């Protein structure tokens, strides 16, 4: 059987880990990315360095590959429209359109009766004032292009709403700051025949709005697990999504709220590379290639730590041991707040995370 070639839009660390996983199962990858020395270009079989708005380049790329996937959700939507055979794009355009705009995403979740943080769309300064009165502590988030807490601002004390409104330069929403106990994410996969599988649920700790640690599996009640899985299954099925999807949640004393959806492999699933028989990356490649999902088997409990900015310097040149697995993304430049690599600590399955 000839294996397909999978085209990947985006060449960051997620593209790199997707390419590595594909290689492991004999599938070739072709990265399309505007940056010359992106992490994924060093490990993929083929590489096109072009802009996402270059229609001709996208058309040529799409003819060279059997399926196309993406490693980030902020690809211009017209790039997908340049692809001649739309059937090739997995997950489809629907998942991308939905998650590119927080407002559309929140309306979708509301329509599915899935609990989320109370929010308002900001059209005037008064909307900020009303939300502040109603919700108390709030967070303003841009509707588009936010990641790693970029495009977010907290509102706690009494403020000049006109001034805040004037400082907003992208369409935004304002939402209640949730006094959560902790955050978790569900990494779920769906294949072309609607078979689903998910990974053990991990707890996520953020610092400065950036993911720092994931502990998996985490101790949860049966009621919590049922809600987390049923919401995630509802979302992935409703979107007709093929491949991995990640759902971020806030767990409060008495409720489970969806924070946001990522239509792709996710940082909080990186631990699966070392601790499961099938990683989230391999699972995604299998689904995109039209194969069946594989229920992952947990080999170890895991604690993943992101290496952010110059934290990478503590790990350069170190080698893996049986229980410590180092992943460096080989990015050209160290920048504050930039994800440069991650380390996964493996534990036996009796080791419980609170
Ligand atoms: N409404 C909220 N209440 C409490 N914390 C929040 C809220 N929104 C975001 N945060 C914190 O900021 C982090 C990043 O925000 P998120 O909306 O997930 O944006 P990003 O796209 O940057 O990941 C969250 O994981 C959480 O820790
Ligand atoms: Mg997030």
JSON list of N, CA and C in Angstrom, two decimals, residues 211-264:
[
{"chain": "A", "resi": 211, "resn": "UNK", "atom": "N", "xyz": [0.92, 28.39, 28.91]},
{"chain": "A", "resi": 211, "resn": "UNK", "atom": "CA", "xyz": [0.97, 27.06, 29.54]},
{"chain": "A", "resi": 211, "resn": "UNK", "atom": "C", "xyz": [2.38, 26.78, 30.05]},
{"chain": "A", "resi": 212, "resn": "UNK", "atom": "N", "xyz": [2.45, 26.35, 31.31]},
{"chain": "A", "resi": 212, "resn": "UNK", "atom": "CA", "xyz": [3.76, 26.03, 31.89]},
{"chain": "A", "resi": 212, "resn": "UNK", "atom": "C", "xyz": [3.87, 24.52, 32.15]},
{"chain": "A", "resi": 213, "resn": "UNK", "atom": "N", "xyz": [2.87, 23.95, 32.83]},
{"chain": "A", "resi": 213, "resn": "UNK", "atom": "CA", "xyz": [2.92, 22.53, 33.17]},
{"chain": "A", "resi": 213, "resn": "UNK", "atom": "C", "xyz": [1.62, 21.81, 32.78]},
{"chain": "A", "resi": 214, "resn": "UNK", "atom": "N", "xyz": [1.77, 20.56, 32.38]},
{"chain": "A", "resi": 214, "resn": "UNK", "atom": "CA", "xyz": [0.62, 19.67, 32.28]},
{"chain": "A", "resi": 214, "resn": "UNK", "atom": "C", "xyz": [0.93, 18.41, 33.08]},
{"chain": "A", "resi": 215, "resn": "UNK", "atom": "N", "xyz": [-0.03, 18.02, 33.92]},
{"chain": "A", "resi": 215, "resn": "UNK", "atom": "CA", "xyz": [0.09, 16.80, 34.73]},
{"chain": "A", "resi": 215, "resn": "UNK", "atom": "C", "xyz": [-1.01, 15.85, 34.26]},
{"chain": "A", "resi": 216, "resn": "UNK", "atom": "N", "xyz": [-0.62, 14.65, 33.86]},
{"chain": "A", "resi": 216, "resn": "UNK", "atom": "CA", "xyz": [-1.65, 13.74, 33.37]},
{"chain": "A", "resi": 216, "resn": "UNK", "atom": "C", "xyz": [-1.33, 12.29, 33.74]},
{"chain": "A", "resi": 217, "resn": "UNK", "atom": "N", "xyz": [-2.36, 11.49, 34.08]},
{"chain": "A", "resi": 217, "resn": "UNK", "atom": "CA", "xyz": [-3.76, 11.86, 34.28]},
{"chain": "A", "resi": 217, "resn": "UNK", "atom": "C", "xyz": [-3.94, 12.54, 35.63]},
{"chain": "A", "resi": 218, "resn": "UNK", "atom": "N", "xyz": [-5.01, 13.31, 35.73]},
{"chain": "A", "resi": 218, "resn": "UNK", "atom": "CA", "xyz": [-5.33, 14.03, 36.96]},
{"chain": "A", "resi": 218, "resn": "UNK", "atom": "C", "xyz": [-6.53, 13.35, 37.63]},
{"chain": "A", "resi": 219, "resn": "UNK", "atom": "N", "xyz": [-6.56, 13.44, 38.96]},
{"chain": "A", "resi": 219, "resn": "UNK", "atom": "CA", "xyz": [-7.69, 12.84, 39.70]},
{"chain": "A", "resi": 219, "resn": "UNK", "atom": "C", "xyz": [-8.94, 13.71, 39.52]},
{"chain": "A", "resi": 220, "resn": "UNK", "atom": "N", "xyz": [-10.00, 13.10, 39.02]},
{"chain": "A", "resi": 220, "resn": "UNK", "atom": "CA", "xyz": [-11.27, 13.81, 38.83]},
{"chain": "A", "resi": 220, "resn": "UNK", "atom": "C", "xyz": [-12.40, 12.91, 39.28]},
{"chain": "A", "resi": 221, "resn": "UNK", "atom": "N", "xyz": [-13.56, 13.49, 39.56]},
{"chain": "A", "resi": 221, "resn": "UNK", "atom": "CA", "xyz": [-14.70, 12.66, 39.92]},
{"chain": "A", "resi": 221, "resn": "UNK", "atom": "C", "xyz": [-15.31, 12.10, 38.63]},
{"chain": "A", "resi": 222, "resn": "UNK", "atom": "N", "xyz": [-16.11, 11.06, 38.79]},
{"chain": "A", "resi": 222, "resn": "UNK", "atom": "CA", "xyz": [-16.75, 10.46, 37.62]},
{"chain": "A", "resi": 222, "resn": "UNK", "atom": "C", "xyz": [-17.67, 11.47, 36.93]},
{"chain": "A", "resi": 223, "resn": "UNK", "atom": "N", "xyz": [-18.34, 12.28, 37.75]},
{"chain": "A", "resi": 223, "resn": "UNK", "atom": "CA", "xyz": [-19.25, 13.28, 37.18]},
{"chain": "A", "resi": 223, "resn": "UNK", "atom": "C", "xyz": [-18.46, 14.27, 36.33]},
{"chain": "A", "resi": 224, "resn": "UNK", "atom": "N", "xyz": [-17.31, 14.70, 36.87]},
{"chain": "A", "resi": 224, "resn": "UNK", "atom": "CA", "xyz": [-16.49, 15.66, 36.11]},
{"chain": "A", "resi": 224, "resn": "UNK", "atom": "C", "xyz": [-16.00, 15.03, 34.80]},
{"chain": "A", "resi": 225, "resn": "UNK", "atom": "N", "xyz": [-15.51, 13.80, 34.89]},
{"chain": "A", "resi": 225, "resn": "UNK", "atom": "CA", "xyz": [-15.00, 13.15, 33.67]},
{"chain": "A", "resi": 225, "resn": "UNK", "atom": "C", "xyz": [-16.11, 13.01, 32.63]},
{"chain": "A", "resi": 226, "resn": "UNK", "atom": "N", "xyz": [-17.29, 12.61, 33.08]},
{"chain": "A", "resi": 226, "resn": "UNK", "atom": "CA", "xyz": [-18.40, 12.44, 32.14]},
{"chain": "A", "resi": 226, "resn": "UNK", "atom": "C", "xyz": [-18.75, 13.73, 31.43]},
{"chain": "A", "resi": 227, "resn": "UNK", "atom": "N", "xyz": [-18.76, 14.83, 32.20]},
{"chain": "A", "resi": 227, "resn": "UNK", "atom": "CA", "xyz": [-19.07, 16.12, 31.57]},
{"chain": "A", "resi": 227, "resn": "UNK", "atom": "C", "xyz": [-17.98, 16.51, 30.58]},
{"chain": "A", "resi": 228, "resn": "UNK", "atom": "N", "xyz": [-16.72, 16.38, 31.01]},
{"chain": "A", "resi": 228, "resn": "UNK", "atom": "CA", "xyz": [-15.60, 16.79, 30.15]},
{"chain": "A", "resi": 228, "resn": "UNK", "atom": "C", "xyz": [-15.61, 16.02, 28.83]},
{"chain": "A", "resi": 229, "resn": "UNK", "atom": "N", "xyz": [-15.85, 14.73, 28.93]},
{"chain": "A", "resi": 229, "resn": "UNK", "atom": "CA", "xyz": [-15.82, 13.91, 27.71]},
{"chain": "A", "resi": 229, "resn": "UNK", "atom": "C", "xyz": [-17.07, 14.16, 26.86]},
{"chain": "A", "resi": 230, "resn": "UNK", "atom": "N", "xyz": [-18.22, 14.27, 27.50]},
{"chain": "A", "resi": 230, "resn": "UNK", "atom": "CA", "xyz": [-19.43, 14.43, 26.67]},
{"chain": "A", "resi": 230, "resn": "UNK", "atom": "C", "xyz": [-19.43, 15.80, 25.97]},
{"chain": "A", "resi": 231, "resn": "UNK", "atom": "N", "xyz": [-18.96, 16.85, 26.64]},
{"chain": "A", "resi": 231, "resn": "UNK", "atom": "CA", "xyz": [-18.86, 18.15, 25.96]},
{"chain": "A", "resi": 231, "resn": "UNK", "atom": "C", "xyz": [-17.89, 18.07, 24.78]},
{"chain": "A", "resi": 232, "resn": "UNK", "atom": "N", "xyz": [-16.75, 17.41, 25.01]},
{"chain": "A", "resi": 232, "resn": "UNK", "atom": "CA", "xyz": [-15.73, 17.34, 23.96]},
{"chain": "A", "resi": 232, "resn": "UNK", "atom": "C", "xyz": [-16.24, 16.53, 22.76]},
{"chain": "A", "resi": 233, "resn": "UNK", "atom": "N", "xyz": [-16.95, 15.45, 23.07]},
{"chain": "A", "resi": 233, "resn": "UNK", "atom": "CA", "xyz": [-17.48, 14.61, 21.97]},
{"chain": "A", "resi": 233, "resn": "UNK", "atom": "C", "xyz": [-18.54, 15.37, 21.17]},
{"chain": "A", "resi": 234, "resn": "UNK", "atom": "N", "xyz": [-19.34, 16.15, 21.89]},
{"chain": "A", "resi": 234, "resn": "UNK", "atom": "CA", "xyz": [-20.38, 16.93, 21.22]},
{"chain": "A", "resi": 234, "resn": "UNK", "atom": "C", "xyz": [-19.73, 17.94, 20.26]},
{"chain": "A", "resi": 235, "resn": "UNK", "atom": "N", "xyz": [-18.68, 18.60, 20.75]},
{"chain": "A", "resi": 235, "resn": "UNK", "atom": "CA", "xyz": [-17.99, 19.63, 19.95]},
{"chain": "A", "resi": 235, "resn": "UNK", "atom": "C", "xyz": [-17.36, 19.02, 18.70]},
{"chain": "A", "resi": 236, "resn": "UNK", "atom": "N", "xyz": [-16.60, 17.95, 18.87]},
{"chain": "A", "resi": 236, "resn": "UNK", "atom": "CA", "xyz": [-15.85, 17.40, 17.72]},
{"chain": "A", "resi": 236, "resn": "UNK", "atom": "C", "xyz": [-16.82, 16.81, 16.68]},
{"chain": "A", "resi": 237, "resn": "UNK", "atom": "N", "xyz": [-17.91, 16.24, 17.15]},
{"chain": "A", "resi": 237, "resn": "UNK", "atom": "CA", "xyz": [-18.87, 15.63, 16.23]},
{"chain": "A", "resi": 237, "resn": "UNK", "atom": "C", "xyz": [-19.63, 16.71, 15.48]},
{"chain": "A", "resi": 238, "resn": "UNK", "atom": "N", "xyz": [-20.07, 17.72, 16.22]},
{"chain": "A", "resi": 238, "resn": "UNK", "atom": "CA", "xyz": [-20.83, 18.82, 15.61]},
{"chain": "A", "resi": 238, "resn": "UNK", "atom": "C", "xyz": [-20.00, 19.52, 14.52]},
{"chain": "A", "resi": 239, "resn": "UNK", "atom": "N", "xyz": [-18.70, 19.61, 14.74]},
{"chain": "A", "resi": 239, "resn": "UNK", "atom": "CA", "xyz": [-17.83, 20.29, 13.77]},
{"chain": "A", "resi": 239, "resn": "UNK", "atom": "C", "xyz": [-17.46, 19.39, 12.60]},
{"chain": "A", "resi": 240, "resn": "UNK", "atom": "N", "xyz": [-17.83, 18.10, 12.69]},
{"chain": "A", "resi": 240, "resn": "UNK", "atom": "CA", "xyz": [-17.41, 17.17, 11.64]},
{"chain": "A", "resi": 240, "resn": "UNK", "atom": "C", "xyz": [-15.90, 17.17, 11.49]},
{"chain": "A", "resi": 241, "resn": "UNK", "atom": "N", "xyz": [-15.24, 17.36, 12.62]},
{"chain": "A", "resi": 241, "resn": "UNK", "atom": "CA", "xyz": [-13.79, 17.57, 12.66]},
{"chain": "A", "resi": 241, "resn": "UNK", "atom": "C", "xyz": [-13.07, 16.24, 12.46]},
{"chain": "A", "resi": 242, "resn": "UNK", "atom": "N", "xyz": [-12.05, 16.24, 11.60]},
{"chain": "A", "resi": 242, "resn": "UNK", "atom": "CA", "xyz": [-11.24, 15.02, 11.42]},
{"chain": "A", "resi": 242, "resn": "UNK", "atom": "C", "xyz": [-9.84, 15.30, 11.95]},
{"chain": "A", "resi": 243, "resn": "UNK", "atom": "N", "xyz": [-9.40, 14.47, 12.89]},
{"chain": "A", "resi": 243, "resn": "UNK", "atom": "CA", "xyz": [-8.08, 14.66, 13.50]},
{"chain": "A", "resi": 243, "resn": "UNK", "atom": "C", "xyz": [-8.22, 15.00, 14.96]},
{"chain": "A", "resi": 244, "resn": "UNK", "atom": "N", "xyz": [-7.13, 15.56, 15.50]},
{"chain": "A", "resi": 244, "resn": "UNK", "atom": "CA", "xyz": [-7.12, 15.93, 16.93]},
{"chain": "A", "resi": 244, "resn": "UNK", "atom": "C", "xyz": [-7.78, 17.29, 17.13]},
{"chain": "A", "resi": 245, "resn": "UNK", "atom": "N", "xyz": [-8.50, 17.40, 18.23]},
{"chain": "A", "resi": 245, "resn": "UNK", "atom": "CA", "xyz": [-9.05, 18.69, 18.66]},
{"chain": "A", "resi": 245, "resn": "UNK", "atom": "C", "xyz": [-8.82, 18.76, 20.17]},
{"chain": "A", "resi": 246, "resn": "UNK", "atom": "N", "xyz": [-8.51, 19.95, 20.66]},
{"chain": "A", "resi": 246, "resn": "UNK", "atom": "CA", "xyz": [-8.28, 20.10, 22.10]},
{"chain": "A", "resi": 246, "resn": "UNK", "atom": "C", "xyz": [-9.33, 21.05, 22.66]},
{"chain": "A", "resi": 247, "resn": "UNK", "atom": "N", "xyz": [-9.89, 20.70, 23.81]},
{"chain": "A", "resi": 247, "resn": "UNK", "atom": "CA", "xyz": [-10.85, 21.58, 24.47]},
{"chain": "A", "resi": 247, "resn": "UNK", "atom": "C", "xyz": [-10.28, 21.96, 25.83]},
{"chain": "A", "resi": 248, "resn": "UNK", "atom": "N", "xyz": [-10.14, 23.26, 26.07]},
{"chain": "A", "resi": 248, "resn": "UNK", "atom": "CA", "xyz": [-9.63, 23.76, 27.35]},
{"chain": "A", "resi": 248, "resn": "UNK", "atom": "C", "xyz": [-10.81, 24.07, 28.26]},
{"chain": "A", "resi": 249, "resn": "UNK", "atom": "N", "xyz": [-10.71, 23.65, 29.52]},
{"chain": "A", "resi": 249, "resn": "UNK", "atom": "CA", "xyz": [-11.81, 23.84, 30.48]},
{"chain": "A", "resi": 249, "resn": "UNK", "atom": "C", "xyz": [-11.34, 24.53, 31.75]},
{"chain": "A", "resi": 250, "resn": "UNK", "atom": "N", "xyz": [-12.28, 25.24, 32.39]},
{"chain": "A", "resi": 250, "resn": "UNK", "atom": "CA", "xyz": [-12.10, 25.70, 33.77]},
{"chain": "A", "resi": 250, "resn": "UNK", "atom": "C", "xyz": [-12.92, 24.76, 34.64]},
{"chain": "A", "resi": 251, "resn": "UNK", "atom": "N", "xyz": [-12.29, 24.23, 35.70]},
{"chain": "A", "resi": 251, "resn": "UNK", "atom": "CA", "xyz": [-13.04, 23.41, 36.65]},
{"chain": "A", "resi": 251, "resn": "UNK", "atom": "C", "xyz": [-13.25, 24.26, 37.90]},
{"chain": "A", "resi": 252, "resn": "UNK", "atom": "N", "xyz": [-14.52, 24.55, 38.21]},
{"chain": "A", "resi": 252, "resn": "UNK", "atom": "CA", "xyz": [-14.84, 25.32, 39.41]},
{"chain": "A", "resi": 252, "resn": "UNK", "atom": "C", "xyz": [-15.37, 24.36, 40.46]},
{"chain": "A", "resi": 253, "resn": "UNK", "atom": "N", "xyz": [-15.69, 24.91, 41.63]},
{"chain": "A", "resi": 253, "resn": "UNK", "atom": "CA", "xyz": [-16.14, 24.07, 42.73]},
{"chain": "A", "resi": 253, "resn": "UNK", "atom": "C", "xyz": [-17.31, 23.18, 42.32]},
{"chain": "A", "resi": 254, "resn": "UNK", "atom": "N", "xyz": [-18.24, 23.76, 41.53]},
{"chain": "A", "resi": 254, "resn": "UNK", "atom": "CA", "xyz": [-19.45, 22.99, 41.22]},
{"chain": "A", "resi": 254, "resn": "UNK", "atom": "C", "xyz": [-19.78, 22.93, 39.73]},
{"chain": "A", "resi": 255, "resn": "UNK", "atom": "N", "xyz": [-18.82, 23.30, 38.88]},
{"chain": "A", "resi": 255, "resn": "UNK", "atom": "CA", "xyz": [-19.16, 23.30, 37.46]},
{"chain": "A", "resi": 255, "resn": "UNK", "atom": "C", "xyz": [-17.94, 23.06, 36.57]},
{"chain": "A", "resi": 256, "resn": "UNK", "atom": "N", "xyz": [-18.24, 22.83, 35.32]},
{"chain": "A", "resi": 256, "resn": "UNK", "atom": "CA", "xyz": [-17.21, 22.66, 34.30]},
{"chain": "A", "resi": 256, "resn": "UNK", "atom": "C", "xyz": [-17.54, 23.64, 33.19]},
{"chain": "A", "resi": 257, "resn": "UNK", "atom": "N", "xyz": [-16.62, 24.54, 32.85]},
{"chain": "A", "resi": 257, "resn": "UNK", "atom": "CA", "xyz": [-16.88, 25.52, 31.78]},
{"chain": "A", "resi": 257, "resn": "UNK", "atom": "C", "xyz": [-15.85, 25.35, 30.68]},
{"chain": "A", "resi": 258, "resn": "UNK", "atom": "N", "xyz": [-16.29, 25.45, 29.42]},
{"chain": "A", "resi": 258, "resn": "UNK", "atom": "CA", "xyz": [-15.30, 25.44, 28.34]},
{"chain": "A", "resi": 258, "resn": "UNK", "atom": "C", "xyz": [-14.65, 26.81, 28.27]},
{"chain": "A", "resi": 259, "resn": "UNK", "atom": "N", "xyz": [-13.32, 26.85, 28.22]},
{"chain": "A", "resi": 259, "resn": "UNK", "atom": "CA", "xyz": [-12.62, 28.11, 27.98]},
{"chain": "A", "resi": 259, "resn": "UNK", "atom": "C", "xyz": [-12.48, 28.34, 26.49]},
{"chain": "A", "resi": 260, "resn": "UNK", "atom": "N", "xyz": [-11.80, 27.45, 25.80]},
{"chain": "A", "resi": 260, "resn": "UNK", "atom": "CA", "xyz": [-11.69, 27.60, 24.34]},
{"chain": "A", "resi": 260, "resn": "UNK", "atom": "C", "xyz": [-11.37, 26.28, 23.67]},
{"chain": "A", "resi": 261, "resn": "UNK", "atom": "N", "xyz": [-11.52, 26.31, 22.33]},
{"chain": "A", "resi": 261, "resn": "UNK", "atom": "CA", "xyz": [-11.31, 25.11, 21.52]},
{"chain": "A", "resi": 261, "resn": "UNK", "atom": "C", "xyz": [-10.11, 25.36, 20.60]},
{"chain": "A", "resi": 262, "resn": "UNK", "atom": "N", "xyz": [-9.24, 24.36, 20.47]},
{"chain": "A", "resi": 262, "resn": "UNK", "atom": "CA", "xyz": [-8.16, 24.45, 19.48]},
{"chain": "A", "resi": 262, "resn": "UNK", "atom": "C", "xyz": [-8.36, 23.33, 18.46]},
{"chain": "A", "resi": 263, "resn": "UNK", "atom": "N", "xyz": [-8.44, 23.67, 17.17]},
{"chain": "A", "resi": 263, "resn": "UNK", "atom": "CA", "xyz": [-8.79, 22.66, 16.16]},
{"chain": "A", "resi": 263, "resn": "UNK", "atom": "C", "xyz": [-7.55, 21.93, 15.65]},
{"chain": "A", "resi": 264, "resn": "UNK", "atom": "N", "xyz": [-6.72, 21.47, 16.57]},
{"chain": "A", "resi": 264, "resn": "UNK", "atom": "CA", "xyz": [-5.39, 20.96, 16.17]},
{"chain": "A", "resi": 264, "resn": "UNK", "atom": "C", "xyz": [-4.73, 20.26, 17.35]}
]
